Amino acid sequence: MTDSSPPTNPRVAVVTGAGSGIGRAVARQMLAEGYRVALAGRREAQLLETAGDHPEALAVPCDVTAPDDVARLFAEVRQRWGRVDVLFNNAGIFGPAGDVGEISVDDWNATLQVNVTGSMLCAAEAVRTMKSQEPQGGRIINNGSISAHSPRPRSVAYTVTKHAMTGLTKSIELDGREFGITCGQIDIGNTRTEIMDTIGVGSGALQADGSRKVEPMFPVDDAARAVLMMANMPASASVGSVVVTAAGMPFVGRG
């Protein structure tokens, strides 16, 4: 007979972009796994929908591009639970469709502000918290994309941000060593979320040769399980990089 009682010292996680998609799936699986989870996102109603009535969910409306919002998010987590063990740095946008000569500077800057600066602000607060807590340390998981390896056509702003995420991940991992802080990146391809409708994966995504092709997708809960695997690794192990794609999608050999 297994013991179904909650752990005596449940781990604390912060999930950004928790109101939908991968963030929602990860937050719900972490709650089911026994984590205490702070759900961050711009839309409170969607955060509350993710949380349901779970007693260990904390919904905190937050714009990750606003330093004061991010500081308040982590302050609320520390006030309620005293520490942060895991940050899933997930909030992001796809940004404008177009090549580098077609997109506007405003759209470029907006994409970098959310995907890069927002991720940096959240990671910075997490690192400061993980350095100061007792016991020290924790794990940051950055949500990249297979675009960090191979871009889609007309996705220059998004692709650049995901390459930047790789640099952020490696730098945090290096600088966090002496404090017991590890950082890894998960690069997901074609999990079934709202953003897949934006780029037409289900109806015909633009390919490198100019054609459109309906691409396979896989359930978002399976992507969330991969994130949970990274989160659940012992502190003695660092998972630097994980790539999870829909079986048969045009990634290896893309173009």
GROMACS .gro file of C-alpha atoms in nm:
model
  255
    1MET     CA    1   0.000   0.000   0.000
    2THR     CA    2   0.142   0.337  -0.102
    3ASP     CA    3   0.137   0.644   0.120
    4SER     CA    4  -0.079   0.911  -0.048
    5SER     CA    5  -0.022   1.177   0.218
    6PRO     CA    6   0.149   1.501   0.106
    7PRO     CA    7   0.526   1.532   0.161
    8THR     CA    8   0.632   1.690   0.490
    9ASN     CA    9   0.856   1.943   0.312
   10PRO     CA   10   0.699   2.003  -0.029
   11ARG     CA   11   0.913   2.183  -0.282
   12VAL     CA   12   0.819   2.530  -0.403
   13ALA     CA   13   0.798   2.612  -0.774
   14VAL     CA   14   0.730   2.930  -0.968
   15VAL     CA   15   0.577   2.884  -1.315
   16THR     CA   16   0.549   3.183  -1.546
   17GLY     CA   17   0.300   3.190  -1.830
   18ALA     CA   18   0.086   2.958  -1.620
   19GLY     CA   19  -0.248   3.076  -1.758
   20SER     CA   20  -0.239   2.861  -2.070
   21GLY     CA   21  -0.045   2.614  -2.282
   22ILE     CA   22   0.271   2.451  -2.153
   23GLY     CA   23   0.277   2.666  -1.839
   24ARG     CA   24  -0.072   2.558  -1.739
   25ALA     CA   25   0.007   2.190  -1.801
   26VAL     CA   26   0.332   2.209  -1.603
   27ALA     CA   27   0.170   2.393  -1.310
   28ARG     CA   28  -0.110   2.137  -1.284
   29GLN     CA   29   0.128   1.842  -1.299
   30MET     CA   30   0.350   1.997  -1.034
   31LEU     CA   31   0.052   2.050  -0.806
   32ALA     CA   32  -0.052   1.689  -0.861
   33GLU     CA   33   0.306   1.583  -0.780
   34GLY     CA   34   0.295   1.759  -0.441
   35TYR     CA   35   0.469   2.087  -0.521
   36ARG     CA   36   0.360   2.422  -0.387
   37VAL     CA   37   0.321   2.627  -0.704
   38ALA     CA   38   0.309   3.001  -0.768
   39LEU     CA   39   0.127   3.065  -1.095
   40ALA     CA   40   0.237   3.383  -1.271
   41GLY     CA   41   0.083   3.547  -1.577
   42ARG     CA   42  -0.086   3.862  -1.699
   43ARG     CA   43  -0.447   3.739  -1.679
   44GLU     CA   44  -0.569   3.658  -1.329
   45ALA     CA   45  -0.885   3.476  -1.442
   46GLN     CA   46  -0.679   3.225  -1.640
   47LEU     CA   47  -0.438   3.174  -1.351
   48LEU     CA   48  -0.730   3.099  -1.121
   49GLU     CA   49  -0.865   2.854  -1.377
   50THR     CA   50  -0.529   2.678  -1.384
   51ALA     CA   51  -0.517   2.666  -1.004
   52GLY     CA   52  -0.870   2.541  -0.953
   53ASP     CA   53  -0.927   2.507  -0.581
   54HIS     CA   54  -0.588   2.356  -0.504
   55PRO     CA   55  -0.475   2.468  -0.157
   56GLU     CA   56  -0.107   2.481  -0.258
   57ALA     CA   57  -0.157   2.705  -0.563
   58LEU     CA   58  -0.081   3.077  -0.544
   59ALA     CA   59  -0.205   3.287  -0.839
   60VAL     CA   60  -0.003   3.607  -0.883
   61PRO     CA   61  -0.086   3.837  -1.176
   62CYS     CA   62   0.247   3.950  -1.315
   63ASP     CA   63   0.392   4.117  -1.623
   64VAL     CA   64   0.736   3.956  -1.657
   65THR     CA   65   0.868   4.262  -1.843
   66ALA     CA   66   0.802   4.486  -1.539
   67PRO     CA   67   1.079   4.461  -1.276
   68ASP     CA   68   0.847   4.570  -0.994
   69ASP     CA   69   0.593   4.302  -1.087
   70VAL     CA   70   0.859   4.031  -1.090
   71ALA     CA   71   1.002   4.146  -0.758
   72ARG     CA   72   0.651   4.140  -0.608
   73LEU     CA   73   0.591   3.788  -0.742
   74PHE     CA   74   0.896   3.644  -0.570
   75ALA     CA   75   0.833   3.846  -0.254
   76GLU     CA   76   0.485   3.692  -0.229
   77VAL     CA   77   0.629   3.344  -0.277
   78ARG     CA   78   0.893   3.399  -0.008
   79GLN     CA   79   0.635   3.545   0.229
   80ARG     CA   80   0.402   3.247   0.187
   81TRP     CA   81   0.648   2.957   0.162
   82GLY     CA   82   0.990   3.094   0.254
   83ARG     CA   83   1.187   2.971  -0.046
   84VAL     CA   84   1.196   2.885  -0.418
   85ASP     CA   85   1.321   2.544  -0.530
   86VAL     CA   86   1.227   2.553  -0.899
   87LEU     CA   87   1.160   2.826  -1.154
   88PHE     CA   88   1.003   2.723  -1.484
   89ASN     CA   89   1.084   3.028  -1.697
   90ASN     CA   90   0.811   2.980  -1.955
   91ALA     CA   91   0.637   3.309  -2.040
   92GLY     CA   92   0.688   3.406  -2.403
   93ILE     CA   93   0.535   3.523  -2.730
   94PHE     CA   94   0.592   3.422  -3.092
   95GLY     CA   95   0.629   3.778  -3.214
   96PRO     CA   96   0.595   3.915  -3.567
   97ALA     CA   97   0.596   3.700  -3.881
   98GLY     CA   98   0.846   3.821  -4.136
   99ASP     CA   99   1.209   3.831  -4.237
  100VAL     CA  100   1.455   4.077  -4.088
  101GLY     CA  101   1.375   4.333  -4.358
  102GLU     CA  102   1.000   4.319  -4.303
  103ILE     CA  103   0.938   4.339  -3.930
  104SER     CA  104   0.916   4.663  -3.734
  105VAL     CA  105   1.157   4.772  -3.464
  106ASP     CA  106   0.865   4.802  -3.221
  107ASP     CA  107   0.761   4.438  -3.280
  108TRP     CA  108   1.124   4.326  -3.254
  109ASN     CA  109   1.171   4.507  -2.924
  110ALA     CA  110   0.842   4.376  -2.784
  111THR     CA  111   0.943   4.016  -2.858
  112LEU     CA  112   1.285   4.056  -2.697
  113GLN     CA  113   1.130   4.234  -2.399
  114VAL     CA  114   0.902   3.940  -2.315
  115ASN     CA  115   1.116   3.644  -2.420
  116VAL     CA  116   1.461   3.764  -2.316
  117THR     CA  117   1.431   4.048  -2.066
  118GLY     CA  118   1.131   3.887  -1.894
  119SER     CA  119   1.319   3.559  -1.860
  120MET     CA  120   1.626   3.742  -1.726
  121LEU     CA  121   1.423   3.933  -1.467
  122CYS     CA  122   1.257   3.615  -1.338
  123ALA     CA  123   1.586   3.426  -1.333
  124ALA     CA  124   1.754   3.714  -1.148
  125GLU     CA  125   1.492   3.711  -0.872
  126ALA     CA  126   1.508   3.332  -0.851
  127VAL     CA  127   1.887   3.334  -0.826
  128ARG     CA  128   1.886   3.599  -0.553
  129THR     CA  129   1.629   3.396  -0.360
  130MET     CA  130   1.811   3.065  -0.408
  131LYS     CA  131   2.140   3.218  -0.292
  132SER     CA  132   1.990   3.359   0.028
  133GLN     CA  133   1.765   3.072   0.139
  134GLU     CA  134   1.856   2.786   0.372
  135PRO     CA  135   1.932   2.529   0.248
  136GLN     CA  136   2.083   2.717  -0.041
  137GLY     CA  137   2.030   2.634  -0.408
  138GLY     CA  138   1.761   2.542  -0.655
  139ARG     CA  139   1.688   2.469  -1.020
  140ILE     CA  140   1.591   2.696  -1.308
  141ILE     CA  141   1.434   2.546  -1.620
  142ASN     CA  142   1.419   2.777  -1.921
  143ASN     CA  143   1.165   2.707  -2.193
  144GLY     CA  144   1.350   2.744  -2.521
  145SER     CA  145   1.225   2.598  -2.849
  146ILE     CA  146   1.354   2.387  -3.131
  147SER     CA  147   1.395   2.728  -3.295
  148ALA     CA  148   1.702   2.754  -3.071
  149HIS     CA  149   1.847   2.488  -3.303
  150SER     CA  150   1.673   2.542  -3.638
  151PRO     CA  151   1.443   2.834  -3.725
  152ARG     CA  152   1.116   2.833  -3.909
  153PRO     CA  153   1.085   3.068  -4.205
  154ARG     CA  154   0.979   3.425  -4.123
  155SER     CA  155   1.043   3.392  -3.749
  156VAL     CA  156   1.356   3.601  -3.703
  157ALA     CA  157   1.254   3.780  -3.382
  158TYR     CA  158   1.135   3.464  -3.207
  159THR     CA  159   1.436   3.263  -3.326
  160VAL     CA  160   1.685   3.522  -3.199
  161THR     CA  161   1.519   3.522  -2.855
  162LYS     CA  162   1.542   3.145  -2.828
  163HIS     CA  163   1.910   3.147  -2.921
  164ALA     CA  164   1.952   3.414  -2.652
  165MET     CA  165   1.774   3.183  -2.406
  166THR     CA  166   2.049   2.926  -2.460
  167GLY     CA  167   2.311   3.184  -2.364
  168LEU     CA  168   2.111   3.280  -2.057
  169THR     CA  169   2.079   2.914  -1.957
  170LYS     CA  170   2.450   2.840  -1.987
  171SER     CA  171   2.553   3.156  -1.804
  172ILE     CA  172   2.317   3.088  -1.512
  173GLU     CA  173   2.439   2.729  -1.491
  174LEU     CA  174   2.801   2.845  -1.481
  175ASP     CA  175   2.753   3.130  -1.234
  176GLY     CA  176   2.524   2.928  -1.008
  177ARG     CA  177   2.762   2.640  -0.943
  178GLU     CA  178   2.906   2.760  -0.614
  179PHE     CA  179   2.556   2.827  -0.481
  180GLY     CA  180   2.398   2.492  -0.569
  181ILE     CA  181   2.192   2.648  -0.848
  182THR     CA  182   2.151   2.452  -1.170
  183CYS     CA  183   1.995   2.571  -1.495
  184GLY     CA  184   1.875   2.373  -1.795
  185GLN     CA  185   1.677   2.437  -2.110
  186ILE     CA  186   1.394   2.239  -2.264
  187ASP     CA  187   1.339   2.280  -2.638
  188ILE     CA  188   0.994   2.166  -2.739
  189GLY     CA  189   0.867   2.115  -3.092
  190ASN     CA  190   0.501   2.099  -3.193
  191THR     CA  191   0.323   2.031  -2.868
  192ARG     CA  192  -0.046   2.105  -2.903
  193THR     CA  193  -0.098   2.461  -2.770
  194GLU     CA  194  -0.254   2.787  -2.887
  195ILE     CA  195   0.071   2.907  -3.045
  196MET     CA  196   0.059   2.615  -3.289
  197ASP     CA  197  -0.262   2.762  -3.432
  198THR     CA  198  -0.084   3.096  -3.471
  199ILE     CA  199   0.183   2.947  -3.698
  200GLY     CA  200  -0.055   2.706  -3.874
  201VAL     CA  201   0.103   2.375  -3.774
  202GLY     CA  202  -0.230   2.192  -3.780
  203SER     CA  203  -0.355   2.347  -4.105
  204GLY     CA  204  -0.027   2.391  -4.291
  205ALA     CA  205   0.295   2.541  -4.154
  206LEU     CA  206   0.531   2.730  -4.383
  207GLN     CA  207   0.832   2.521  -4.484
  208ALA     CA  208   1.180   2.628  -4.596
  209ASP     CA  209   1.098   2.564  -4.963
  210GLY     CA  210   0.794   2.792  -4.949
  211SER     CA  211   0.537   2.513  -4.935
  212ARG     CA  212   0.297   2.452  -4.649
  213LYS     CA  213   0.271   2.124  -4.467
  214VAL     CA  214   0.045   1.989  -4.197
  215GLU     CA  215   0.285   1.882  -3.922
  216PRO     CA  216   0.229   1.628  -3.644
  217MET     CA  217   0.173   1.750  -3.289
  218PHE     CA  218   0.183   1.581  -2.950
  219PRO     CA  219  -0.017   1.635  -2.629
  220VAL     CA  220   0.091   1.921  -2.405
  221ASP     CA  221   0.072   1.698  -2.099
  222ASP     CA  222   0.357   1.490  -2.244
  223ALA     CA  223   0.569   1.806  -2.277
  224ALA     CA  224   0.484   1.892  -1.917
  225ARG     CA  225   0.603   1.550  -1.803
  226ALA     CA  226   0.943   1.623  -1.957
  227VAL     CA  227   0.963   1.949  -1.760
  228LEU     CA  228   0.862   1.762  -1.444
  229MET     CA  229   1.137   1.507  -1.507
  230MET     CA  230   1.392   1.789  -1.512
  231ALA     CA  231   1.244   1.947  -1.198
  232ASN     CA  232   1.247   1.618  -1.009
  233MET     CA  233   1.614   1.538  -1.068
  234PRO     CA  234   1.822   1.535  -0.749
  235ALA     CA  235   2.034   1.839  -0.668
  236SER     CA  236   2.344   1.634  -0.749
  237ALA     CA  237   2.243   1.623  -1.118
  238SER     CA  238   2.220   1.905  -1.371
  239VAL     CA  239   2.010   1.855  -1.684
  240GLY     CA  240   2.158   2.099  -1.930
  241SER     CA  241   1.944   2.039  -2.237
  242VAL     CA  242   1.637   1.838  -2.334
  243VAL     CA  243   1.477   1.830  -2.681
  244VAL     CA  244   1.124   1.688  -2.714
  245THR     CA  245   0.936   1.696  -3.044
  246ALA     CA  246   0.633   1.541  -3.205
  247ALA     CA  247   0.731   1.212  -3.366
  248GLY     CA  248   0.780   1.262  -3.738
  249MET     CA  249   0.785   1.643  -3.739
  250PRO     CA  250   1.025   1.806  -3.989
  251PHE     CA  251   1.298   1.906  -3.748
  252VAL     CA  252   1.587   1.669  -3.810
  253GLY     CA  253   1.649   1.727  -4.177
  254ARG     CA  254   1.424   2.035  -4.179
  255GLY     CA  255   1.439   2.223  -4.510
   0.00000   0.00000   0.00000
